Amino acid sequence: MEDKVLVQGTSALESFAIKFLRNDTNLGESSKLYGIMCCCKHQLEVFITREEITRSVVRLASEINHDYRGKSLLLIGVLKGAFVFMADLIRQLGLPVEVDFIRLSSYGAARESSGKVKVIQRLSASVKGRDVLIIEDIVDTGGTISFLLDYLKRKKPASLRLCALMDKPSRRQISVPIDYLGFTVPDKFIVGYGLDFDEKFRYLPYICFVGD
Ligand code: IMP
Ligand code: MG
């Protein structure tokens, strides 16, 4: 199966190619088309397919359903990267959940974290006394989640756990407990399924590595 997708930044050509990509379940054909139609700027290599993502989301939801049976949960999604994962996950949960979002400082156009985390958009829900589950796209150095765990603990939830779609353990600087994990990934920059590189590629329905 063809698994290289050649793309460039936002352009009319890219928008046109994405239409084919979205409508085509045959990744091989659509990615060839995409490659042919776009001049090469970034090379994306599909690493986790839609089917693998779906299986993982179903498994995570069943673990969460089991552990929180009879409870109601407050899910806190970390914007922007977690929004696609969270949208899929809540539709697999058989629990009464409330959702809220927090936005923390991001990498911007860089692939490396600045190391300093700030709250850019606060929660609207009250956390005190609630069973809280953080939904994160990827844990890399651990700085973001470590900050968020401390921030939320100070608000006195009844319980606090973390569900992350991906873990990049080779880059960890601060140890964080991941209670529910989708995939362990190698030290490569990842885009798609909500994750971006300089705000690009969040829309891809699968998870890719970015080449140089
Ligand atoms: P950390 O603070 O280094 O653990 O980084 C966490 C945040 O950086 C994640 O929530 C992501 O939004 C972002 N991030 C880390 N690695 C990647 C990646 O490979 N692709 C896209 N975003 C990433
Ligand atoms: Mg994130």
PDB file of C-alpha atoms and ligand atoms in Angstrom:
ATOM      1  CA  MET A   1       0.000   0.000   0.000  1.00  0.00           C
ATOM      2  CA  GLU A   2       1.258   3.458  -0.886  1.00  0.00           C
ATOM      3  CA  ASP A   3       1.915   5.304   2.331  1.00  0.00           C
ATOM      4  CA  LYS A   4       3.734   8.471   1.332  1.00  0.00           C
ATOM      5  CA  VAL A   5       1.753  11.646   0.951  1.00  0.00           C
ATOM      6  CA  LEU A   6       3.459  14.667  -0.534  1.00  0.00           C
ATOM      7  CA  VAL A   7       1.920  17.953   0.403  1.00  0.00           C
ATOM      8  CA  GLN A   8       2.611  21.634   0.561  1.00  0.00           C
ATOM      9  CA  GLY A   9       1.018  24.371   2.632  1.00  0.00           C
ATOM     10  CA  THR A  10      -2.423  25.855   2.147  1.00  0.00           C
ATOM     11  CA  SER A  11      -3.184  26.387  -1.522  1.00  0.00           C
ATOM     12  CA  ALA A  12      -6.018  25.942  -3.966  1.00  0.00           C
ATOM     13  CA  LEU A  13      -4.277  22.809  -5.198  1.00  0.00           C
ATOM     14  CA  GLU A  14      -4.114  21.389  -1.685  1.00  0.00           C
ATOM     15  CA  SER A  15      -7.829  22.065  -1.070  1.00  0.00           C
ATOM     16  CA  PHE A  16      -8.688  20.319  -4.320  1.00  0.00           C
ATOM     17  CA  ALA A  17      -6.518  17.325  -3.450  1.00  0.00           C
ATOM     18  CA  ILE A  18      -8.013  17.057   0.051  1.00  0.00           C
ATOM     19  CA  LYS A  19     -11.464  16.541  -1.486  1.00  0.00           C
ATOM     20  CA  PHE A  20     -10.191  13.346  -3.102  1.00  0.00           C
ATOM     21  CA  LEU A  21      -8.435  12.286   0.047  1.00  0.00           C
ATOM     22  CA  ARG A  22     -11.595  12.703   2.163  1.00  0.00           C
ATOM     23  CA  ASN A  23     -13.908  10.853  -0.188  1.00  0.00           C
ATOM     24  CA  ASP A  24     -11.605   7.984  -0.917  1.00  0.00           C
ATOM     25  CA  THR A  25     -11.270   5.099   1.500  1.00  0.00           C
ATOM     26  CA  ASN A  26      -8.498   3.691  -0.672  1.00  0.00           C
ATOM     27  CA  LEU A  27      -5.511   5.450   0.839  1.00  0.00           C
ATOM     28  CA  GLY A  28      -3.148   4.198  -1.851  1.00  0.00           C
ATOM     29  CA  GLU A  29      -5.034   5.805  -4.715  1.00  0.00           C
ATOM     30  CA  SER A  30      -5.829   9.063  -2.948  1.00  0.00           C
ATOM     31  CA  SER A  31      -2.336   9.579  -1.630  1.00  0.00           C
ATOM     32  CA  LYS A  32      -0.814   8.968  -5.045  1.00  0.00           C
ATOM     33  CA  LEU A  33      -3.195  11.542  -6.431  1.00  0.00           C
ATOM     34  CA  TYR A  34      -2.367  13.926  -3.642  1.00  0.00           C
ATOM     35  CA  GLY A  35       1.326  13.418  -4.262  1.00  0.00           C
ATOM     36  CA  ILE A  36       1.002  14.007  -7.963  1.00  0.00           C
ATOM     37  CA  MET A  37      -1.115  17.104  -7.528  1.00  0.00           C
ATOM     38  CA  CYS A  38       0.934  18.889  -4.898  1.00  0.00           C
ATOM     39  CA  CYS A  39       4.463  20.201  -5.204  1.00  0.00           C
ATOM     40  CA  CYS A  40       6.550  18.629  -2.512  1.00  0.00           C
ATOM     41  CA  LYS A  41       7.229  20.781   0.532  1.00  0.00           C
ATOM     42  CA  HIS A  42       6.649  18.410   3.440  1.00  0.00           C
ATOM     43  CA  GLN A  43       6.633  14.668   3.074  1.00  0.00           C
ATOM     44  CA  LEU A  44       4.087  12.913   5.245  1.00  0.00           C
ATOM     45  CA  GLU A  45       4.290   9.223   5.957  1.00  0.00           C
ATOM     46  CA  VAL A  46       1.152   7.508   7.238  1.00  0.00           C
ATOM     47  CA  PHE A  47       2.014   5.847  10.520  1.00  0.00           C
ATOM     48  CA  ILE A  48      -1.329   5.007  12.152  1.00  0.00           C
ATOM     49  CA  THR A  49      -4.318   4.315   9.884  1.00  0.00           C
ATOM     50  CA  ARG A  50      -7.964   5.302  10.452  1.00  0.00           C
ATOM     51  CA  GLU A  51      -8.815   1.689  11.309  1.00  0.00           C
ATOM     52  CA  GLU A  52      -6.056   1.475  13.929  1.00  0.00           C
ATOM     53  CA  ILE A  53      -7.209   4.763  15.453  1.00  0.00           C
ATOM     54  CA  THR A  54     -10.828   3.540  15.622  1.00  0.00           C
ATOM     55  CA  ARG A  55      -9.801   0.280  17.297  1.00  0.00           C
ATOM     56  CA  SER A  56      -7.762   2.169  19.838  1.00  0.00           C
ATOM     57  CA  VAL A  57     -10.560   4.670  20.610  1.00  0.00           C
ATOM     58  CA  VAL A  58     -13.029   1.793  21.142  1.00  0.00           C
ATOM     59  CA  ARG A  59     -10.581   0.036  23.491  1.00  0.00           C
ATOM     60  CA  LEU A  60      -9.900   3.209  25.498  1.00  0.00           C
ATOM     61  CA  ALA A  61     -13.633   3.954  25.789  1.00  0.00           C
ATOM     62  CA  SER A  62     -14.311   0.464  27.088  1.00  0.00           C
ATOM     63  CA  GLU A  63     -11.549   0.800  29.732  1.00  0.00           C
ATOM     64  CA  ILE A  64     -12.960   4.189  30.813  1.00  0.00           C
ATOM     65  CA  ASN A  65     -16.548   2.871  30.839  1.00  0.00           C
ATOM     66  CA  HIS A  66     -15.443   0.003  33.039  1.00  0.00           C
ATOM     67  CA  ASP A  67     -13.478   2.162  35.514  1.00  0.00           C
ATOM     68  CA  TYR A  68     -16.076   4.920  35.892  1.00  0.00           C
ATOM     69  CA  ARG A  69     -19.238   2.778  35.883  1.00  0.00           C
ATOM     70  CA  GLY A  70     -22.018   4.528  37.843  1.00  0.00           C
ATOM     71  CA  LYS A  71     -20.156   7.864  37.903  1.00  0.00           C
ATOM     72  CA  SER A  72     -20.435  11.012  35.851  1.00  0.00           C
ATOM     73  CA  LEU A  73     -17.247  12.388  34.384  1.00  0.00           C
ATOM     74  CA  LEU A  74     -15.871  15.801  33.549  1.00  0.00           C
ATOM     75  CA  LEU A  75     -13.670  15.464  30.472  1.00  0.00           C
ATOM     76  CA  ILE A  76     -11.165  18.259  29.950  1.00  0.00           C
ATOM     77  CA  GLY A  77      -9.785  18.417  26.414  1.00  0.00           C
ATOM     78  CA  VAL A  78      -6.450  20.126  25.857  1.00  0.00           C
ATOM     79  CA  LEU A  79      -6.841  22.439  22.876  1.00  0.00           C
ATOM     80  CA  LYS A  80      -6.271  22.394  20.101  1.00  0.00           C
ATOM     81  CA  GLY A  81      -4.687  19.007  19.449  1.00  0.00           C
ATOM     82  CA  ALA A  82      -7.113  16.811  21.411  1.00  0.00           C
ATOM     83  CA  PHE A  83     -10.373  17.966  19.825  1.00  0.00           C
ATOM     84  CA  VAL A  84     -10.646  15.269  17.135  1.00  0.00           C
ATOM     85  CA  PHE A  85      -9.706  12.435  19.511  1.00  0.00           C
ATOM     86  CA  MET A  86     -12.096  13.749  22.176  1.00  0.00           C
ATOM     87  CA  ALA A  87     -14.979  14.025  19.714  1.00  0.00           C
ATOM     88  CA  ASP A  88     -14.523  10.374  18.711  1.00  0.00           C
ATOM     89  CA  LEU A  89     -13.969   9.162  22.276  1.00  0.00           C
ATOM     90  CA  ILE A  90     -17.102  10.738  23.827  1.00  0.00           C
ATOM     91  CA  ARG A  91     -19.252   9.050  21.191  1.00  0.00           C
ATOM     92  CA  GLN A  92     -17.919   5.660  22.295  1.00  0.00           C
ATOM     93  CA  LEU A  93     -18.471   6.310  26.013  1.00  0.00           C
ATOM     94  CA  GLY A  94     -21.621   5.005  27.626  1.00  0.00           C
ATOM     95  CA  LEU A  95     -21.355   7.447  30.515  1.00  0.00           C
ATOM     96  CA  PRO A  96     -22.969  10.783  31.294  1.00  0.00           C
ATOM     97  CA  VAL A  97     -20.055  13.118  30.580  1.00  0.00           C
ATOM     98  CA  GLU A  98     -19.640  16.852  30.661  1.00  0.00           C
ATOM     99  CA  VAL A  99     -16.982  18.324  28.411  1.00  0.00           C
ATOM    100  CA  ASP A 100     -14.819  21.352  28.864  1.00  0.00           C
ATOM    101  CA  PHE A 101     -11.653  22.625  27.230  1.00  0.00           C
ATOM    102  CA  ILE A 102      -8.477  24.330  28.289  1.00  0.00           C
ATOM    103  CA  ARG A 103      -5.958  25.899  25.969  1.00  0.00           C
ATOM    104  CA  LEU A 104      -2.326  25.948  26.957  1.00  0.00           C
ATOM    105  CA  SER A 105       0.577  27.634  25.205  1.00  0.00           C
ATOM    106  CA  SER A 106       1.695  25.728  22.135  1.00  0.00           C
ATOM    107  CA  TYR A 107       4.767  25.197  19.981  1.00  0.00           C
ATOM    108  CA  GLY A 108       3.679  27.730  17.359  1.00  0.00           C
ATOM    109  CA  ALA A 109       5.769  27.299  14.240  1.00  0.00           C
ATOM    110  CA  ALA A 110       8.518  25.418  16.081  1.00  0.00           C
ATOM    111  CA  ARG A 111       8.796  21.674  16.566  1.00  0.00           C
ATOM    112  CA  GLU A 112      10.365  22.115  20.012  1.00  0.00           C
ATOM    113  CA  SER A 113       8.497  23.239  23.112  1.00  0.00           C
ATOM    114  CA  SER A 114       9.636  26.495  24.696  1.00  0.00           C
ATOM    115  CA  GLY A 115       9.384  24.680  28.030  1.00  0.00           C
ATOM    116  CA  LYS A 116       7.155  27.362  29.585  1.00  0.00           C
ATOM    117  CA  VAL A 117       3.446  26.565  29.871  1.00  0.00           C
ATOM    118  CA  LYS A 118       0.726  29.197  30.213  1.00  0.00           C
ATOM    119  CA  VAL A 119      -3.070  29.019  30.299  1.00  0.00           C
ATOM    120  CA  ILE A 120      -4.354  30.766  27.183  1.00  0.00           C
ATOM    121  CA  GLN A 121      -8.012  29.796  27.590  1.00  0.00           C
ATOM    122  CA  ARG A 122      -9.432  28.862  30.981  1.00  0.00           C
ATOM    123  CA  LEU A 123     -11.984  26.229  31.914  1.00  0.00           C
ATOM    124  CA  SER A 124     -15.601  27.219  32.302  1.00  0.00           C
ATOM    125  CA  ALA A 125     -16.647  24.211  34.442  1.00  0.00           C
ATOM    126  CA  SER A 126     -15.987  23.895  38.152  1.00  0.00           C
ATOM    127  CA  VAL A 127     -13.556  21.080  38.909  1.00  0.00           C
ATOM    128  CA  LYS A 128     -14.047  20.883  42.685  1.00  0.00           C
ATOM    129  CA  GLY A 129     -15.354  17.493  43.793  1.00  0.00           C
ATOM    130  CA  ARG A 130     -15.638  16.161  40.214  1.00  0.00           C
ATOM    131  CA  ASP A 131     -14.186  13.032  38.635  1.00  0.00           C
ATOM    132  CA  VAL A 132     -11.948  14.645  36.038  1.00  0.00           C
ATOM    133  CA  LEU A 133     -10.332  12.983  33.037  1.00  0.00           C
ATOM    134  CA  ILE A 134      -7.863  15.002  30.957  1.00  0.00           C
ATOM    135  CA  ILE A 135      -7.933  14.230  27.237  1.00  0.00           C
ATOM    136  CA  GLU A 136      -4.615  14.961  25.519  1.00  0.00           C
ATOM    137  CA  ASP A 137      -3.329  14.274  22.020  1.00  0.00           C
ATOM    138  CA  ILE A 138       0.313  13.466  22.805  1.00  0.00           C
ATOM    139  CA  VAL A 139       2.645  13.508  25.794  1.00  0.00           C
ATOM    140  CA  ASP A 140       6.106  14.526  24.656  1.00  0.00           C
ATOM    141  CA  THR A 141       8.488  16.099  27.219  1.00  0.00           C
ATOM    142  CA  GLY A 142       5.693  15.901  29.810  1.00  0.00           C
ATOM    143  CA  GLY A 143       5.888  19.649  30.572  1.00  0.00           C
ATOM    144  CA  THR A 144       2.350  20.488  29.454  1.00  0.00           C
ATOM    145  CA  ILE A 145       0.632  17.657  31.307  1.00  0.00           C
ATOM    146  CA  SER A 146       2.728  18.049  34.427  1.00  0.00           C
ATOM    147  CA  PHE A 147       1.691  21.723  34.519  1.00  0.00           C
ATOM    148  CA  LEU A 148      -1.963  20.843  33.922  1.00  0.00           C
ATOM    149  CA  LEU A 149      -2.043  18.132  36.596  1.00  0.00           C
ATOM    150  CA  ASP A 150      -0.700  20.612  39.178  1.00  0.00           C
ATOM    151  CA  TYR A 151      -3.109  23.319  37.967  1.00  0.00           C
ATOM    152  CA  LEU A 152      -6.128  21.017  38.260  1.00  0.00           C
ATOM    153  CA  LYS A 153      -5.089  19.399  41.558  1.00  0.00           C
ATOM    154  CA  ARG A 154      -5.166  22.846  43.150  1.00  0.00           C
ATOM    155  CA  LYS A 155      -8.866  23.015  42.200  1.00  0.00           C
ATOM    156  CA  LYS A 156      -9.561  19.911  44.359  1.00  0.00           C
ATOM    157  CA  PRO A 157     -11.206  17.398  42.021  1.00  0.00           C
ATOM    158  CA  ALA A 158     -12.549  14.151  43.562  1.00  0.00           C
ATOM    159  CA  SER A 159     -10.250  12.270  41.164  1.00  0.00           C
ATOM    160  CA  LEU A 160      -7.902  13.231  38.334  1.00  0.00           C
ATOM    161  CA  ARG A 161      -6.639  10.981  35.553  1.00  0.00           C
ATOM    162  CA  LEU A 162      -5.084  11.329  32.114  1.00  0.00           C
ATOM    163  CA  CYS A 163      -6.107   9.776  28.805  1.00  0.00           C
ATOM    164  CA  ALA A 164      -3.585  10.412  26.011  1.00  0.00           C
ATOM    165  CA  LEU A 165      -3.879   9.220  22.446  1.00  0.00           C
ATOM    166  CA  MET A 166      -0.090   9.060  22.065  1.00  0.00           C
ATOM    167  CA  ASP A 167       3.022   8.882  24.193  1.00  0.00           C
ATOM    168  CA  LYS A 168       6.539   9.759  22.982  1.00  0.00           C
ATOM    169  CA  PRO A 169       8.482   8.355  25.967  1.00  0.00           C
ATOM    170  CA  SER A 170      11.938   8.849  24.440  1.00  0.00           C
ATOM    171  CA  ARG A 171      11.534  12.621  24.839  1.00  0.00           C
ATOM    172  CA  ARG A 172      10.254  12.659  28.409  1.00  0.00           C
ATOM    173  CA  GLN A 173      11.812  15.210  30.781  1.00  0.00           C
ATOM    174  CA  ILE A 174       9.141  15.177  33.493  1.00  0.00           C
ATOM    175  CA  SER A 175       7.562  11.894  34.486  1.00  0.00           C
ATOM    176  CA  VAL A 176       3.747  11.867  34.187  1.00  0.00           C
ATOM    177  CA  PRO A 177       1.336   8.989  34.800  1.00  0.00           C
ATOM    178  CA  ILE A 178      -0.766   8.112  31.728  1.00  0.00           C
ATOM    179  CA  ASP A 179      -3.825   6.187  32.916  1.00  0.00           C
ATOM    180  CA  TYR A 180      -5.296   5.456  29.463  1.00  0.00           C
ATOM    181  CA  LEU A 181      -2.976   5.329  26.439  1.00  0.00           C
ATOM    182  CA  GLY A 182      -3.674   4.768  22.748  1.00  0.00           C
ATOM    183  CA  PHE A 183      -0.244   4.445  21.114  1.00  0.00           C
ATOM    184  CA  THR A 184       3.426   4.666  22.007  1.00  0.00           C
ATOM    185  CA  VAL A 185       5.243   6.517  19.206  1.00  0.00           C
ATOM    186  CA  PRO A 186       8.919   7.041  18.300  1.00  0.00           C
ATOM    187  CA  ASP A 187      10.776  10.345  18.403  1.00  0.00           C
ATOM    188  CA  LYS A 188       9.389  11.833  15.190  1.00  0.00           C
ATOM    189  CA  PHE A 189       7.180  14.851  14.618  1.00  0.00           C
ATOM    190  CA  ILE A 190       3.580  13.771  14.168  1.00  0.00           C
ATOM    191  CA  VAL A 191       0.589  15.425  12.462  1.00  0.00           C
ATOM    192  CA  GLY A 192      -3.004  14.573  11.599  1.00  0.00           C
ATOM    193  CA  TYR A 193      -6.090  13.550  13.592  1.00  0.00           C
ATOM    194  CA  GLY A 194      -6.019  16.906  15.402  1.00  0.00           C
ATOM    195  CA  LEU A 195      -2.235  17.374  15.624  1.00  0.00           C
ATOM    196  CA  ASP A 196      -0.631  20.152  13.651  1.00  0.00           C
ATOM    197  CA  PHE A 197       2.629  21.477  12.371  1.00  0.00           C
ATOM    198  CA  ASP A 198       2.288  25.270  12.366  1.00  0.00           C
ATOM    199  CA  GLU A 199      -1.550  24.855  12.248  1.00  0.00           C
ATOM    200  CA  LYS A 200      -1.400  22.616   9.180  1.00  0.00           C
ATOM    201  CA  PHE A 201      -2.628  19.038   8.741  1.00  0.00           C
ATOM    202  CA  ARG A 202      -5.039  18.784  11.704  1.00  0.00           C
ATOM    203  CA  TYR A 203      -7.716  17.626   9.256  1.00  0.00           C
ATOM    204  CA  LEU A 204      -5.928  14.473   8.122  1.00  0.00           C
ATOM    205  CA  PRO A 205      -7.995  11.427   9.161  1.00  0.00           C
ATOM    206  CA  TYR A 206      -4.893   9.402  10.027  1.00  0.00           C
ATOM    207  CA  ILE A 207      -1.643   9.992  11.920  1.00  0.00           C
ATOM    208  CA  CYS A 208       1.515  10.795   9.942  1.00  0.00           C
ATOM    209  CA  PHE A 209       5.205  11.469  10.490  1.00  0.00           C
ATOM    210  CA  VAL A 210       6.532  14.693   9.013  1.00  0.00           C
ATOM    211  CA  GLY A 211       9.717  14.361   7.012  1.00  0.00           C
ATOM    212  CA  ASP A 212      12.093  17.261   6.316  1.00  0.00           C
TER     213      ASP A 212
HETATM  214  P1  IMP B   1       5.059  18.399  25.993  1.00  0.00           P
HETATM  215  O1  IMP B   1       4.754  19.530  26.913  1.00  0.00           O
HETATM  216  O2  IMP B   1       6.468  18.451  25.465  1.00  0.00           O
HETATM  217  O3  IMP B   1       4.720  17.031  26.565  1.00  0.00           O
HETATM  218  O4  IMP B   1       4.221  18.611  24.704  1.00  0.00           O
HETATM  219  C1  IMP B   1       2.891  18.479  24.713  1.00  0.00           C
HETATM  220  C2  IMP B   1       2.210  19.198  23.583  1.00  0.00           C
HETATM  221  O5  IMP B   1       3.056  19.481  22.475  1.00  0.00           O
HETATM  222  C3  IMP B   1       1.151  18.263  23.071  1.00  0.00           C
HETATM  223  O6  IMP B   1      -0.035  18.531  23.751  1.00  0.00           O
HETATM  224  C4  IMP B   1       1.059  18.587  21.621  1.00  0.00           C
HETATM  225  O7  IMP B   1       0.065  19.548  21.434  1.00  0.00           O
HETATM  226  C5  IMP B   1       2.427  19.137  21.267  1.00  0.00           C
HETATM  227  N1  IMP B   1       3.244  18.106  20.583  1.00  0.00           N
HETATM  228  C6  IMP B   1       4.183  17.303  21.121  1.00  0.00           C
HETATM  229  N2  IMP B   1       4.703  16.471  20.206  1.00  0.00           N
HETATM  230  C7  IMP B   1       4.053  16.754  19.059  1.00  0.00           C
HETATM  231  C8  IMP B   1       4.135  16.202  17.739  1.00  0.00           C
HETATM  232  O8  IMP B   1       4.906  15.286  17.407  1.00  0.00           O
HETATM  233  N3  IMP B   1       3.281  16.754  16.829  1.00  0.00           N
HETATM  234  C9  IMP B   1       2.406  17.755  17.121  1.00  0.00           C
HETATM  235  N4  IMP B   1       2.304  18.284  18.337  1.00  0.00           N
HETATM  236  C10 IMP B   1       3.129  17.793  19.297  1.00  0.00           C
HETATM  237 MG    MG B   2      -1.775  18.750  23.055  1.00  0.00          MG
END
